[in-house]
Short mmCIF file of C-alpha atoms in Angstrom, two decimals:
data_model
loop_
_atom_site.label_atom_id
_atom_site.label_comp_id
_atom_site.label_asym_id
_atom_site.label_seq_id
_atom_site.Cartn_x
_atom_site.Cartn_y
_atom_site.Cartn_z
CA MET A 1 185.23 43.90 -135.19
CA GLY A 2 184.52 41.65 -132.21
CA GLN A 3 186.77 41.48 -129.17
CA TRP A 4 187.65 37.84 -129.92
CA ASP A 5 188.36 38.21 -133.65
CA ALA A 6 192.09 37.64 -133.09
CA TRP A 7 191.29 34.04 -132.15
CA ILE A 8 189.32 33.22 -135.31
CA GLY A 9 191.54 31.08 -137.50
CA ARG A 10 193.94 30.27 -134.66
CA MET A 11 195.27 26.73 -135.07
CA GLU A 12 196.63 23.93 -132.92
CA HIS A 13 198.31 20.65 -133.90
CA ARG A 14 198.59 17.52 -131.76
CA GLN A 15 199.84 13.99 -132.33
CA ASP A 16 198.98 10.76 -130.55
CA HIS A 17 199.22 6.99 -130.72
CA VAL A 18 196.17 4.71 -130.83
CA ASP A 19 197.56 2.55 -128.07
CA PRO A 20 195.95 -0.91 -128.06
CA ALA A 21 195.88 -0.68 -124.24
CA LEU A 22 193.84 2.52 -124.52
CA VAL A 23 191.39 0.74 -126.82
CA ARG A 24 191.04 -2.11 -124.32
CA ARG A 25 190.40 0.32 -121.45
CA TRP A 26 187.84 2.21 -123.51
CA LEU A 27 186.02 -1.04 -124.31
CA ALA A 28 186.17 -2.04 -120.64
CA MET A 29 184.56 1.29 -119.69
CA LEU A 30 181.68 0.40 -122.04
CA ASP A 31 181.49 -3.22 -120.80
CA ARG A 32 182.37 -4.42 -124.28
CA ASP A 33 184.45 -7.40 -125.36
CA GLY A 34 187.65 -7.12 -127.36
CA LEU A 35 187.63 -6.22 -131.05
CA PRO A 36 187.70 -8.82 -133.85
CA ASP A 37 190.27 -6.74 -135.81
CA ASP A 38 192.41 -3.64 -135.35
CA ARG A 39 189.75 -1.13 -136.48
CA VAL A 40 188.71 1.20 -133.68
CA PRO A 41 184.98 1.79 -133.01
CA GLN A 42 183.57 5.26 -133.54
CA GLY A 43 183.85 7.59 -130.55
CA LEU A 44 187.29 6.62 -129.33
CA HIS A 45 188.85 9.61 -131.12
CA TRP A 46 187.66 11.78 -128.19
CA CYS A 47 190.34 9.99 -126.12
CA LEU A 48 193.11 11.05 -128.51
CA CYS A 49 195.15 14.25 -128.87
CA THR A 50 193.84 15.53 -125.53
CA PRO A 51 195.24 18.70 -123.84
CA GLU A 52 198.39 18.07 -121.78
CA THR A 53 198.23 21.15 -119.58
CA ALA A 54 200.24 20.90 -116.37
CA THR A 55 198.15 20.68 -113.20
CA ALA A 56 199.38 24.14 -112.18
CA GLY A 57 197.87 25.50 -115.39
CA LEU A 58 194.31 24.43 -114.61
CA GLY A 59 191.55 26.83 -113.59
CA PRO A 60 189.11 26.46 -110.67
CA ASP A 61 186.81 24.28 -112.80
CA GLY A 62 189.62 21.90 -113.80
CA HIS A 63 189.85 23.14 -117.40
CA PRO A 64 193.09 24.67 -118.74
CA LEU A 65 193.40 28.38 -118.02
CA ARG A 66 193.00 30.74 -120.99
CA ASP A 67 194.80 34.04 -121.47
CA SER A 68 195.43 36.65 -124.15
CA SER A 69 198.84 35.32 -125.17
CA PRO A 70 199.50 33.99 -128.70
CA ASP A 71 199.91 30.53 -127.17
CA SER A 72 196.31 30.41 -125.89
CA PHE A 73 194.31 28.45 -128.46
CA LEU A 74 190.93 29.32 -126.94
CA PRO A 75 189.96 32.93 -126.17
CA PRO A 76 190.02 34.16 -122.54
CA VAL A 77 186.24 34.51 -122.33
CA PRO A 78 185.52 35.81 -118.78
CA LEU A 79 182.58 33.46 -118.27
CA PRO A 80 183.46 30.62 -115.87
CA ARG A 81 181.06 27.83 -116.84
CA ARG A 82 181.95 25.76 -119.90
CA MET A 83 179.80 23.19 -121.71
CA TRP A 84 180.27 21.03 -124.78
CA ALA A 85 177.03 21.99 -126.56
CA SER A 86 177.13 19.98 -129.80
CA SER A 87 179.24 18.34 -132.48
CA LYS A 88 178.92 17.52 -136.17
CA LEU A 89 181.08 14.60 -137.24
CA GLU A 90 182.04 13.01 -140.54
CA PHE A 91 183.56 9.55 -140.28
CA LEU A 92 185.84 9.36 -143.31
CA ALA A 93 187.82 6.21 -142.46
CA PRO A 94 188.20 3.95 -139.40
CA LEU A 95 191.19 4.46 -137.14
CA ALA A 96 193.32 1.42 -136.41
CA ALA A 97 194.84 0.29 -133.13
CA GLY A 98 198.58 0.87 -133.12
CA GLU A 99 198.73 3.72 -135.66
CA ILE A 100 200.01 7.25 -135.18
CA VAL A 101 197.36 9.95 -135.59
CA GLY A 102 197.48 13.71 -135.88
CA ARG A 103 194.79 16.28 -135.17
CA ARG A 104 194.63 19.78 -136.62
CA SER A 105 192.25 22.13 -134.82
CA ALA A 106 191.11 25.59 -135.91
CA VAL A 107 188.80 28.16 -134.33
CA LEU A 108 186.07 28.77 -136.92
CA SER A 109 183.87 31.36 -135.24
CA ILE A 110 183.08 33.11 -131.94
CA SER A 111 179.66 34.61 -131.27
CA GLU A 112 177.94 36.20 -128.28
CA LYS A 113 174.28 36.00 -127.30
CA SER A 114 172.16 37.22 -124.41
CA GLY A 115 168.78 35.87 -123.33
CA GLY A 116 166.94 34.03 -120.63
CA SER A 117 170.07 32.00 -119.86
CA GLY A 118 172.15 35.16 -119.41
CA HIS A 119 175.22 36.09 -121.41
CA LEU A 120 176.63 33.28 -123.58
CA VAL A 121 179.69 32.96 -125.81
CA PHE A 122 179.76 30.21 -128.45
CA VAL A 123 183.05 28.98 -129.93
CA ASP A 124 183.03 26.69 -132.98
CA ILE A 125 186.17 24.59 -133.48
CA GLU A 126 186.99 22.31 -136.40
CA HIS A 127 189.04 19.21 -135.60
CA LEU A 128 190.51 17.08 -138.39
CA THR A 129 191.93 13.76 -137.20
CA GLU A 130 194.19 11.95 -139.65
CA GLY A 131 195.47 8.41 -139.50
CA ALA A 132 198.17 6.60 -141.43
CA LYS A 133 195.99 6.52 -144.58
CA GLY A 134 194.79 10.12 -144.45
CA PRO A 135 191.76 11.98 -143.04
CA ALA A 136 189.70 9.84 -140.65
CA ILE A 137 187.33 12.13 -138.72
CA ARG A 138 186.23 15.70 -139.35
CA GLU A 139 184.36 17.34 -136.47
CA VAL A 140 182.95 20.78 -135.80
CA GLN A 141 182.54 21.17 -132.04
CA THR A 142 180.58 23.95 -130.35
CA ILE A 143 181.64 25.05 -126.86
CA VAL A 144 179.48 27.47 -124.90
CA TYR A 145 180.69 29.64 -122.01
CA ARG A 146 178.11 30.78 -119.45
CA GLU A 147 177.85 33.10 -116.49
CA ALA A 148 178.49 31.81 -112.96
CA ALA A 149 175.48 30.39 -111.14
CA SER A 150 174.29 32.31 -108.10
CA SER A 151 174.68 30.53 -104.76
CA ASP A 152 170.90 30.25 -104.38
CA ALA A 153 170.09 29.27 -107.98
CA PRO A 154 167.82 26.20 -108.33
CA ARG A 155 169.83 23.11 -109.04
CA THR A 156 169.59 21.74 -112.54
CA PRO A 157 168.08 19.61 -113.91
CA PRO A 158 164.87 19.65 -111.83
CA PRO A 159 164.14 16.62 -109.64
CA PRO A 160 162.56 13.69 -111.51
CA CYS A 161 158.80 13.92 -111.94
CA ASP A 162 156.19 11.13 -111.93
CA THR A 163 156.03 10.65 -115.70
CA VAL A 164 157.66 7.64 -117.36
CA PHE A 165 159.63 7.68 -120.60
CA ASP A 166 157.54 6.30 -123.49
CA VAL A 167 159.60 4.02 -125.76
CA SER A 168 156.77 3.18 -128.17
CA ASP A 169 157.99 5.52 -130.94
CA TRP A 170 161.48 4.01 -131.03
CA THR A 171 162.58 0.74 -132.61
CA THR A 172 165.78 0.20 -130.60
CA HIS A 173 165.93 0.81 -126.85
CA ARG A 174 168.58 0.25 -124.19
CA THR A 175 168.87 1.46 -120.62
CA ILE A 176 172.13 2.17 -118.84
CA LEU A 177 173.10 3.54 -115.45
CA PRO A 178 176.06 5.93 -115.92
CA SER A 179 177.73 5.15 -112.61
CA GLU A 180 180.33 7.21 -110.78
CA PRO A 181 183.06 4.70 -111.78
CA MET A 182 182.04 5.03 -115.44
CA LEU A 183 182.24 8.83 -115.21
CA PHE A 184 185.63 8.61 -113.52
CA ARG A 185 186.96 6.20 -116.16
CA TYR A 186 185.77 8.41 -119.02
CA SER A 187 187.37 11.46 -117.41
CA ALA A 188 190.61 9.50 -117.10
CA LEU A 189 190.49 8.20 -120.68
CA THR A 190 189.93 11.69 -122.08
CA PHE A 191 192.26 13.44 -119.56
CA ASN A 192 189.30 15.67 -118.68
CA SER A 193 189.59 17.26 -115.25
CA HIS A 194 186.38 19.31 -115.41
CA ARG A 195 185.19 19.00 -111.81
CA ILE A 196 181.47 18.69 -112.59
CA HIS A 197 182.14 15.06 -113.55
CA TYR A 198 183.82 13.83 -110.34
CA ASP A 199 183.68 16.50 -107.60
CA LEU A 200 180.14 16.35 -106.18
CA PRO A 201 180.41 19.36 -103.79
CA TYR A 202 181.76 21.51 -106.63
CA ALA A 203 179.13 20.31 -109.13
CA ARG A 204 176.30 20.79 -106.64
CA ASP A 205 177.32 23.92 -104.73
CA VAL A 206 179.35 25.96 -107.26
CA GLU A 207 177.83 25.12 -110.63
CA ARG A 208 174.43 24.23 -109.10
CA TYR A 209 173.91 20.86 -110.74
CA ARG A 210 171.75 18.30 -108.96
CA GLY A 211 174.55 15.73 -109.04
CA LEU A 212 177.61 14.68 -110.99
CA VAL A 213 177.18 15.48 -114.69
CA VAL A 214 177.55 12.81 -117.36
CA HIS A 215 179.98 14.05 -120.03
CA GLY A 216 178.26 15.11 -123.26
CA PRO A 217 180.66 13.09 -125.42
CA LEU A 218 180.15 10.07 -123.12
CA THR A 219 176.40 10.21 -123.80
CA ALA A 220 177.20 10.58 -127.50
CA THR A 221 179.57 7.60 -127.25
CA LEU A 222 176.80 5.52 -125.69
CA LEU A 223 174.55 6.39 -128.64
CA LEU A 224 177.31 5.45 -131.09
CA ASP A 225 177.70 2.18 -129.20
CA LEU A 226 173.94 1.58 -129.58
CA ALA A 227 174.41 1.80 -133.36
CA SER A 228 177.42 -0.53 -133.12
CA GLN A 229 175.36 -3.14 -131.31
CA GLU A 230 172.70 -2.95 -134.02
CA TRP A 231 174.85 -2.80 -137.19
CA GLY A 232 178.44 -3.44 -136.15
CA ASP A 233 181.32 -1.03 -135.59
CA ASN A 234 181.99 1.89 -137.94
CA ALA A 235 178.47 1.69 -139.41
CA LEU A 236 177.92 5.46 -139.65
CA SER A 237 179.29 7.98 -142.14
CA SER A 238 178.14 11.03 -140.15
CA PHE A 239 176.83 11.79 -136.68
CA THR A 240 175.48 15.05 -135.23
CA PHE A 241 174.48 15.51 -131.62
CA ARG A 242 173.18 18.34 -129.45
CA GLY A 243 173.00 18.40 -125.66
CA LEU A 244 169.59 19.45 -124.33
CA THR A 245 169.75 19.01 -120.56
CA PRO A 246 172.35 17.41 -118.26
CA ALA A 247 172.32 13.69 -117.57
CA ILE A 248 173.08 12.98 -113.91
CA GLY A 249 175.39 10.20 -112.78
CA GLY A 250 173.72 7.34 -110.96
CA GLU A 251 170.36 7.94 -112.67
CA LEU A 252 168.88 5.67 -115.34
CA LEU A 253 169.42 6.80 -118.92
CA HIS A 254 167.31 5.60 -121.88
CA LEU A 255 169.17 5.30 -125.21
CA VAL A 256 166.91 5.01 -128.25
CA MET A 257 167.24 4.84 -132.01
CA ARG A 258 165.11 4.53 -135.15
CA ALA A 259 166.11 4.34 -138.80
CA ASP A 260 164.49 5.17 -142.12
CA GLY A 261 166.81 3.78 -144.76
CA GLU A 262 170.18 5.47 -144.32
CA ASN A 263 168.80 8.19 -142.02
CA VAL A 264 169.04 7.46 -138.31
CA GLU A 265 167.59 9.37 -135.37
CA PHE A 266 168.85 8.93 -131.79
CA GLY A 267 167.78 10.18 -128.41
CA ALA A 268 168.93 10.00 -124.80
CA PHE A 269 166.27 10.50 -122.15
CA ALA A 270 166.05 10.50 -118.37
CA ASP A 271 163.74 7.95 -116.78
CA ASP A 272 160.95 10.53 -116.46
CA GLY A 273 161.13 11.41 -120.16
CA ARG A 274 163.28 14.54 -119.88
CA ALA A 275 165.25 14.91 -123.12
CA VAL A 276 169.02 14.79 -122.54
CA MET A 277 170.47 14.58 -126.05
CA ALA A 278 169.20 14.53 -129.63
CA ALA A 279 171.27 13.12 -132.48
CA THR A 280 171.03 12.20 -136.15
CA ALA A 281 173.28 10.13 -138.38
CA ILE A 282 173.74 8.75 -141.88
CA ARG A 283 174.23 5.00 -141.98
CA LYS A 284 176.49 3.26 -144.47
CA ILE A 285 174.32 0.92 -146.58
#
């Protein structure tokens, strides 16, 4: 028996409204025009059914505090640094602006590992988002908790080197500068108060990042938007992504894609070629 076994199977239910104003703000964050119909592009679900913890209930990092009470959905892992490591998504049906949605979340597994990165705890959570016509998005999200960084730890990621990202192996390529306003807007849209995304002294001096960190799901959203620009909205039936190294706000990000029939491969890279995110998808054909 593991010390966190009581949390496996724990469930949480939330309800939300796909407010057309939220959709417009999300599109504005991405510098996109309005939609031709009421179907919502893939990725906006991360702005729905967000935690509504009171400000007094937030921890030093800006995330909701966790405890051992039956009301605590996530286990009180005593590791202070939290990262969204990966997600596996199935897009079952498009959401529509104006509809009521519900999300059922369940803790699937909790595992501990130790290695070169120190002690780690991985928590897998299944989220099922349902719209007016039934299941819309099924996602298995992996969160990893890590030890605190020492005050003299090297900042991550390392400073850019002299190499240049090679786009020759990719068929679709776009560059974007995830600016501080974009990071702020995404934090606001997702009600995410994790301080690594907006509090530079905290990100740099406490968690030892080289700058403000681009949200993992924001990078994933930018890759989904790359597919939308190529094939139109809601073109994918599945999407899996894994964070590799942090993207830093204010630094150029390369978004790339290549397809072989229905199979699609994505990547996000820093300007010097450092891999930020890897993703795969199945395209509807």
